[in-house]
Amino acid sequence: MSFVEYGDTIKDGDTAIVFLGHESMFPVKVQHGTVTQTKYGVIRHSTDLIGKKYGSKVTCSKGGWVFILHPTPELWTMNLPHRTQILYSTDISIITMMLELKPGSIVCESGTGSGSLSHALIRTVAPTGHLYTVEFHQQRAEKAREEFQEHGVEHLVTVTNQDVCKNGFGVSNIADAVFLDIPSPWEAIGHAKAALKAEGGRICSFSPCIEQVQRTCLAMEEYGFTEINTLEILLRVYNVRTISLQIPDLGKAAEDNSSTGFDSSNPSHQGSPCANLQQGTVQFKSGVPLREVVGHTGYLTFATKS
């Protein structure tokens, strides 16, 4: 199993996604002799998972059922163990596009964090590209290295534990793109420029506060970057639902009402059939926005090495 190469059957040692519903899923490491508890009952890895096809419907011990899905960067983003705040698909999609990434690209990233963006970058640059990711925190760097190995992508990524603001990325003049998600990105702009290829390399910095963006843009100008621009991506999701609305009677009843001087405010008229203008209902499909909308996550600042 690999996050960048699809496998048809579930094998011992794979990472699989147990899908209970759109709002309920979790990752599990498949191991011979192990069981996983769910609200629908027990899943026995040896008999229920190993050897079955990904996408299979598995019946649990209580009679309920779940689906076992092949892992992808998108599913991993929704289910990974959080060691830090992470980037989600809304920002990840625009980052990979605006950095002009493709198979074979060389990318430098700091910091690695929980590895949400890292998995998406690896999938984008595979099979011949490479990700150089730098993490300041030693335990997080070690855990990220373990996960990349478990997910079958260790040959596509190099994890380094160091301070990118002081020591850089450990590579020079080879990167097609650099991504920064650190508290003081302006301190790493010089190292980012050194890591990028001679001309045309792209850089992106993610910052939650506009003051960070201002200092980063000044540093980019100082180091000769061009095409500097900042984006904020806001997502608004709609649910398609069946809506029922009453139909107002605007025909004969309304005409009689106006011609006879009918006064609906008069208590003596409230029992009249003409007082009820709502007659019947109609059903139709409509897009309804969610009651709670995800707001600001951060600002994405892009620039090009001149």
GROMACS .gro file of C-alpha atoms in nm:
model
  306
    1MET     CA    1   0.000   0.000   0.000
    2SER     CA    2   0.120   0.350  -0.085
    3PHE     CA    3  -0.046   0.688  -0.071
    4VAL     CA    4   0.066   0.753  -0.429
    5GLU     CA    5   0.010   0.407  -0.582
    6TYR     CA    6  -0.326   0.236  -0.560
    7GLY     CA    7  -0.338  -0.120  -0.424
    8ASP     CA    8  -0.636  -0.344  -0.496
    9THR     CA    9  -0.633  -0.562  -0.184
   10ILE     CA   10  -0.578  -0.493   0.185
   11LYS     CA   11  -0.248  -0.630   0.316
   12ASP     CA   12  -0.098  -0.677   0.660
   13GLY     CA   13   0.070  -0.351   0.763
   14ASP     CA   14  -0.147  -0.125   0.545
   15THR     CA   15  -0.305   0.197   0.666
   16ALA     CA   16  -0.678   0.184   0.582
   17ILE     CA   17  -0.968   0.423   0.640
   18VAL     CA   18  -1.273   0.283   0.823
   19PHE     CA   19  -1.572   0.473   0.682
   20LEU     CA   20  -1.882   0.479   0.905
   21GLY     CA   21  -2.037   0.786   0.739
   22HIS     CA   22  -1.946   1.122   0.587
   23GLU     CA   23  -1.899   1.271   0.933
   24SER     CA   24  -1.748   0.960   1.091
   25MET     CA   25  -1.433   0.783   0.975
   26PHE     CA   26  -1.093   0.699   1.119
   27PRO     CA   27  -0.761   0.543   1.011
   28VAL     CA   28  -0.649   0.200   1.126
   29LYS     CA   29  -0.323   0.011   1.081
   30VAL     CA   30  -0.407  -0.337   0.956
   31GLN     CA   31  -0.231  -0.606   1.160
   32HIS     CA   32  -0.280  -0.981   1.169
   33GLY     CA   33  -0.456  -1.089   1.490
   34THR     CA   34  -0.573  -0.737   1.581
   35VAL     CA   35  -0.933  -0.620   1.630
   36THR     CA   36  -1.084  -0.272   1.597
   37GLN     CA   37  -1.386  -0.160   1.799
   38THR     CA   38  -1.660   0.048   1.631
   39LYS     CA   39  -2.011   0.148   1.735
   40TYR     CA   40  -2.137  -0.127   1.503
   41GLY     CA   41  -1.922  -0.394   1.665
   42VAL     CA   42  -1.580  -0.552   1.626
   43ILE     CA   43  -1.374  -0.568   1.305
   44ARG     CA   44  -1.130  -0.860   1.302
   45HIS     CA   45  -0.831  -0.769   1.084
   46SER     CA   46  -0.732  -1.128   1.001
   47THR     CA   47  -1.074  -1.238   0.871
   48ASP     CA   48  -1.254  -0.910   0.789
   49LEU     CA   49  -0.977  -0.702   0.630
   50ILE     CA   50  -0.664  -0.884   0.512
   51GLY     CA   51  -0.713  -1.014   0.159
   52LYS     CA   52  -1.034  -0.816   0.098
   53LYS     CA   53  -1.057  -0.549  -0.170
   54TYR     CA   54  -1.043  -0.183  -0.082
   55GLY     CA   55  -1.393  -0.039  -0.094
   56SER     CA   56  -1.541  -0.358   0.051
   57LYS     CA   57  -1.845  -0.348   0.276
   58VAL     CA   58  -1.751  -0.518   0.603
   59THR     CA   59  -2.012  -0.647   0.848
   60CYS     CA   60  -1.922  -0.593   1.214
   61SER     CA   61  -1.999  -0.823   1.506
   62LYS     CA   62  -2.321  -0.639   1.604
   63GLY     CA   63  -2.462  -0.664   1.253
   64GLY     CA   64  -2.379  -0.310   1.143
   65TRP     CA   65  -2.143  -0.247   0.853
   66VAL     CA   66  -1.865  -0.013   0.742
   67PHE     CA   67  -1.663   0.049   0.425
   68ILE     CA   68  -1.285   0.007   0.415
   69LEU     CA   69  -1.129   0.275   0.192
   70HIS     CA   70  -0.785   0.307   0.034
   71PRO     CA   71  -0.600   0.601   0.191
   72THR     CA   72  -0.549   0.922  -0.009
   73PRO     CA   73  -0.400   1.258   0.094
   74GLU     CA   74  -0.754   1.400   0.109
   75LEU     CA   75  -0.878   1.127   0.344
   76TRP     CA   76  -0.558   1.149   0.551
   77THR     CA   77  -0.611   1.524   0.599
   78MET     CA   78  -0.954   1.447   0.747
   79ASN     CA   79  -0.832   1.167   0.975
   80LEU     CA   80  -0.468   1.224   1.067
   81PRO     CA   81  -0.354   1.258   1.431
   82HIS     CA   82  -0.308   1.629   1.497
   83ARG     CA   83   0.034   1.727   1.629
   84THR     CA   84  -0.012   2.086   1.509
   85GLN     CA   85  -0.273   2.296   1.331
   86ILE     CA   86  -0.301   2.167   0.975
   87LEU     CA   87  -0.390   2.289   0.628
   88TYR     CA   88  -0.709   2.155   0.472
   89SER     CA   89  -0.804   2.076   0.113
   90THR     CA   90  -0.932   2.428   0.040
   91ASP     CA   91  -0.588   2.588   0.092
   92ILE     CA   92  -0.392   2.282  -0.025
   93SER     CA   93  -0.558   2.285  -0.367
   94ILE     CA   94  -0.471   2.649  -0.439
   95ILE     CA   95  -0.115   2.600  -0.306
   96THR     CA   96  -0.037   2.311  -0.541
   97MET     CA   97  -0.183   2.502  -0.837
   98MET     CA   98  -0.024   2.842  -0.769
   99LEU     CA   99   0.318   2.682  -0.706
  100GLU     CA  100   0.284   2.520  -1.051
  101LEU     CA  101   0.367   2.174  -0.916
  102LYS     CA  102   0.369   1.864  -1.137
  103PRO     CA  103   0.525   1.516  -1.146
  104GLY     CA  104   0.901   1.559  -1.121
  105SER     CA  105   0.897   1.889  -0.930
  106ILE     CA  106   1.138   1.949  -0.641
  107VAL     CA  107   0.969   2.113  -0.340
  108CYS     CA  108   1.103   2.247  -0.009
  109GLU     CA  109   0.864   2.275   0.286
  110SER     CA  110   0.886   2.414   0.639
  111GLY     CA  111   0.746   2.314   0.879
  112THR     CA  112   0.630   1.959   0.839
  113GLY     CA  113   0.386   1.969   1.130
  114SER     CA  114   0.128   1.691   1.111
  115GLY     CA  115   0.208   1.615   0.745
  116SER     CA  116  -0.125   1.716   0.592
  117LEU     CA  117   0.021   1.929   0.312
  118SER     CA  118   0.327   1.702   0.286
  119HIS     CA  119   0.120   1.404   0.169
  120ALA     CA  120  -0.054   1.616  -0.096
  121LEU     CA  121   0.279   1.754  -0.220
  122ILE     CA  122   0.430   1.405  -0.239
  123ARG     CA  123   0.135   1.275  -0.442
  124THR     CA  124   0.163   1.574  -0.678
  125VAL     CA  125   0.538   1.542  -0.751
  126ALA     CA  126   0.547   1.159  -0.768
  127PRO     CA  127   0.691   0.943  -0.916
  128THR     CA  128   1.012   1.130  -1.004
  129GLY     CA  129   0.997   1.444  -0.789
  130HIS     CA  130   1.106   1.494  -0.432
  131LEU     CA  131   0.998   1.679  -0.117
  132TYR     CA  132   1.253   1.824   0.125
  133THR     CA  133   1.064   1.903   0.444
  134VAL     CA  134   1.215   2.072   0.750
  135GLU     CA  135   1.069   2.047   1.102
  136PHE     CA  136   1.207   2.240   1.401
  137HIS     CA  137   1.055   2.005   1.664
  138GLN     CA  138   1.252   1.680   1.694
  139GLN     CA  139   0.966   1.451   1.803
  140ARG     CA  140   0.739   1.581   1.528
  141ALA     CA  141   1.014   1.526   1.271
  142GLU     CA  142   1.067   1.168   1.389
  143LYS     CA  143   0.695   1.093   1.386
  144ALA     CA  144   0.657   1.237   1.035
  145ARG     CA  145   0.949   1.022   0.916
  146GLU     CA  146   0.778   0.712   1.062
  147GLU     CA  147   0.447   0.794   0.894
  148PHE     CA  148   0.608   0.848   0.554
  149GLN     CA  149   0.771   0.506   0.584
  150GLU     CA  150   0.445   0.338   0.689
  151HIS     CA  151   0.265   0.502   0.397
  152GLY     CA  152   0.517   0.384   0.139
  153VAL     CA  153   0.643   0.727   0.031
  154GLU     CA  154   0.977   0.748   0.215
  155HIS     CA  155   1.168   0.740  -0.117
  156LEU     CA  156   0.995   1.062  -0.223
  157VAL     CA  157   1.064   1.271   0.088
  158THR     CA  158   1.359   1.379   0.302
  159VAL     CA  159   1.278   1.492   0.657
  160THR     CA  160   1.529   1.721   0.831
  161ASN     CA  161   1.515   1.833   1.194
  162GLN     CA  162   1.658   2.187   1.209
  163ASP     CA  163   1.569   2.555   1.230
  164VAL     CA  164   1.501   2.671   0.875
  165CYS     CA  165   1.543   3.036   0.974
  166LYS     CA  166   1.902   2.969   1.080
  167ASN     CA  167   2.013   2.669   0.876
  168GLY     CA  168   1.791   2.675   0.567
  169PHE     CA  169   1.664   2.368   0.380
  170GLY     CA  170   1.994   2.188   0.325
  171VAL     CA  171   1.974   2.218  -0.056
  172SER     CA  172   2.078   2.489  -0.302
  173ASN     CA  173   1.952   2.600  -0.644
  174ILE     CA  174   1.740   2.289  -0.714
  175ALA     CA  175   1.386   2.359  -0.586
  176ASP     CA  176   1.100   2.446  -0.819
  177ALA     CA  177   0.894   2.571  -0.526
  178VAL     CA  178   0.922   2.655  -0.156
  179PHE     CA  179   0.642   2.656   0.101
  180LEU     CA  180   0.671   2.827   0.441
  181ASP     CA  181   0.435   2.769   0.734
  182ILE     CA  182   0.634   2.909   1.027
  183PRO     CA  183   0.580   3.192   1.279
  184SER     CA  184   0.845   3.421   1.123
  185PRO     CA  185   0.854   3.346   0.750
  186TRP     CA  186   1.040   3.670   0.670
  187GLU     CA  187   1.345   3.527   0.846
  188ALA     CA  188   1.356   3.234   0.601
  189ILE     CA  189   1.308   3.422   0.272
  190GLY     CA  190   1.684   3.438   0.210
  191HIS     CA  191   1.721   3.062   0.262
  192ALA     CA  192   1.419   3.003   0.037
  193LYS     CA  193   1.582   3.206  -0.240
  194ALA     CA  194   1.902   3.003  -0.203
  195ALA     CA  195   1.710   2.674  -0.229
  196LEU     CA  196   1.516   2.777  -0.541
  197LYS     CA  197   1.643   2.717  -0.893
  198ALA     CA  198   1.823   2.999  -1.069
  199GLU     CA  199   1.514   3.161  -1.218
  200GLY     CA  200   1.137   3.121  -1.213
  201GLY     CA  201   1.101   2.931  -0.887
  202ARG     CA  202   0.783   2.995  -0.689
  203ILE     CA  203   0.740   3.058  -0.317
  204CYS     CA  204   0.433   3.050  -0.092
  205SER     CA  205   0.400   3.161   0.269
  206PHE     CA  206   0.102   3.076   0.490
  207SER     CA  207   0.034   3.316   0.779
  208PRO     CA  208  -0.278   3.364   0.995
  209CYS     CA  209  -0.211   3.734   1.074
  210ILE     CA  210  -0.191   4.023   0.829
  211GLU     CA  211   0.106   4.172   1.020
  212GLN     CA  212   0.305   3.859   0.933
  213VAL     CA  213   0.205   3.903   0.569
  214GLN     CA  214   0.326   4.264   0.564
  215ARG     CA  215   0.672   4.177   0.697
  216THR     CA  216   0.697   3.877   0.463
  217CYS     CA  217   0.612   4.088   0.158
  218LEU     CA  218   0.877   4.345   0.254
  219ALA     CA  219   1.135   4.067   0.285
  220MET     CA  220   1.034   3.924  -0.054
  221GLU     CA  221   1.082   4.264  -0.216
  222GLU     CA  222   1.418   4.302  -0.045
  223TYR     CA  223   1.539   3.969  -0.188
  224GLY     CA  224   1.420   4.054  -0.538
  225PHE     CA  225   1.106   3.843  -0.566
  226THR     CA  226   0.842   3.959  -0.814
  227GLU     CA  227   0.470   3.897  -0.879
  228ILE     CA  228   0.399   3.920  -0.505
  229ASN     CA  229   0.033   3.873  -0.422
  230THR     CA  230  -0.172   3.759  -0.121
  231LEU     CA  231  -0.490   3.550  -0.125
  232GLU     CA  232  -0.747   3.449   0.134
  233ILE     CA  233  -0.955   3.144   0.046
  234LEU     CA  234  -1.303   3.128   0.202
  235LEU     CA  235  -1.514   2.817   0.152
  236ARG     CA  236  -1.896   2.818   0.149
  237VAL     CA  237  -2.060   2.477   0.124
  238TYR     CA  238  -2.420   2.423   0.009
  239ASN     CA  239  -2.640   2.125   0.087
  240VAL     CA  240  -2.893   2.025  -0.181
  241ARG     CA  241  -3.227   1.965  -0.009
  242THR     CA  242  -3.595   1.928  -0.098
  243ILE     CA  243  -3.782   2.242   0.008
  244SER     CA  244  -4.161   2.267   0.055
  245LEU     CA  245  -4.325   2.609   0.017
  246GLN     CA  246  -4.689   2.709   0.031
  247ILE     CA  247  -4.839   2.853  -0.287
  248PRO     CA  248  -5.014   3.190  -0.248
  249ASP     CA  249  -5.351   3.223  -0.426
  250LEU     CA  250  -5.308   3.529  -0.648
  251GLY     CA  251  -5.603   3.456  -0.873
  252LYS     CA  252  -5.978   3.508  -0.828
  253ALA     CA  253  -5.960   3.544  -0.450
  254ALA     CA  254  -5.721   3.837  -0.476
  255GLU     CA  255  -5.935   4.006  -0.744
  256ASP     CA  256  -6.252   3.971  -0.536
  257ASN     CA  257  -6.069   4.101  -0.237
  258SER     CA  258  -5.965   4.423  -0.413
  259SER     CA  259  -6.297   4.482  -0.591
  260THR     CA  260  -6.518   4.445  -0.283
  261GLY     CA  261  -6.295   4.649  -0.054
  262PHE     CA  262  -6.221   4.344   0.163
  263ASP     CA  263  -6.038   4.435   0.482
  264SER     CA  264  -5.845   4.139   0.628
  265SER     CA  265  -5.782   4.339   0.948
  266ASN     CA  266  -6.155   4.348   1.020
  267PRO     CA  267  -6.235   4.073   1.274
  268SER     CA  268  -6.566   4.001   1.098
  269HIS     CA  269  -6.377   3.904   0.779
  270GLN     CA  270  -6.116   3.673   0.934
  271GLY     CA  271  -6.334   3.367   0.894
  272SER     CA  272  -6.393   3.436   0.524
  273PRO     CA  273  -6.242   3.187   0.273
  274CYS     CA  274  -6.068   3.481   0.108
  275ALA     CA  275  -5.868   3.548   0.426
  276ASN     CA  276  -5.650   3.238   0.366
  277LEU     CA  277  -5.441   3.316   0.060
  278GLN     CA  278  -5.204   3.018   0.114
  279GLN     CA  279  -5.343   2.716  -0.070
  280GLY     CA  280  -5.135   2.403  -0.140
  281THR     CA  281  -4.759   2.343  -0.140
  282VAL     CA  282  -4.491   2.285  -0.399
  283GLN     CA  283  -4.163   2.092  -0.359
  284PHE     CA  284  -3.836   2.174  -0.535
  285LYS     CA  285  -3.461   2.123  -0.498
  286SER     CA  286  -3.264   2.407  -0.346
  287GLY     CA  287  -2.907   2.475  -0.234
  288VAL     CA  288  -2.899   2.560   0.136
  289PRO     CA  289  -2.579   2.699   0.295
  290LEU     CA  290  -2.455   2.541   0.615
  291ARG     CA  291  -2.548   2.715   0.939
  292GLU     CA  292  -2.183   2.718   1.045
  293VAL     CA  293  -1.937   2.833   0.778
  294VAL     CA  294  -1.560   2.790   0.806
  295GLY     CA  295  -1.412   3.138   0.820
  296HIS     CA  296  -1.056   3.270   0.805
  297THR     CA  297  -0.776   3.014   0.812
  298GLY     CA  298  -0.481   3.218   0.690
  299TYR     CA  299  -0.333   3.433   0.416
  300LEU     CA  300  -0.140   3.277   0.128
  301THR     CA  301   0.135   3.498  -0.014
  302PHE     CA  302   0.288   3.393  -0.348
  303ALA     CA  303   0.590   3.529  -0.532
  304THR     CA  304   0.832   3.438  -0.812
  305LYS     CA  305   1.212   3.436  -0.803
  306SER     CA  306   1.326   3.683  -1.066
   0.00000   0.00000   0.00000
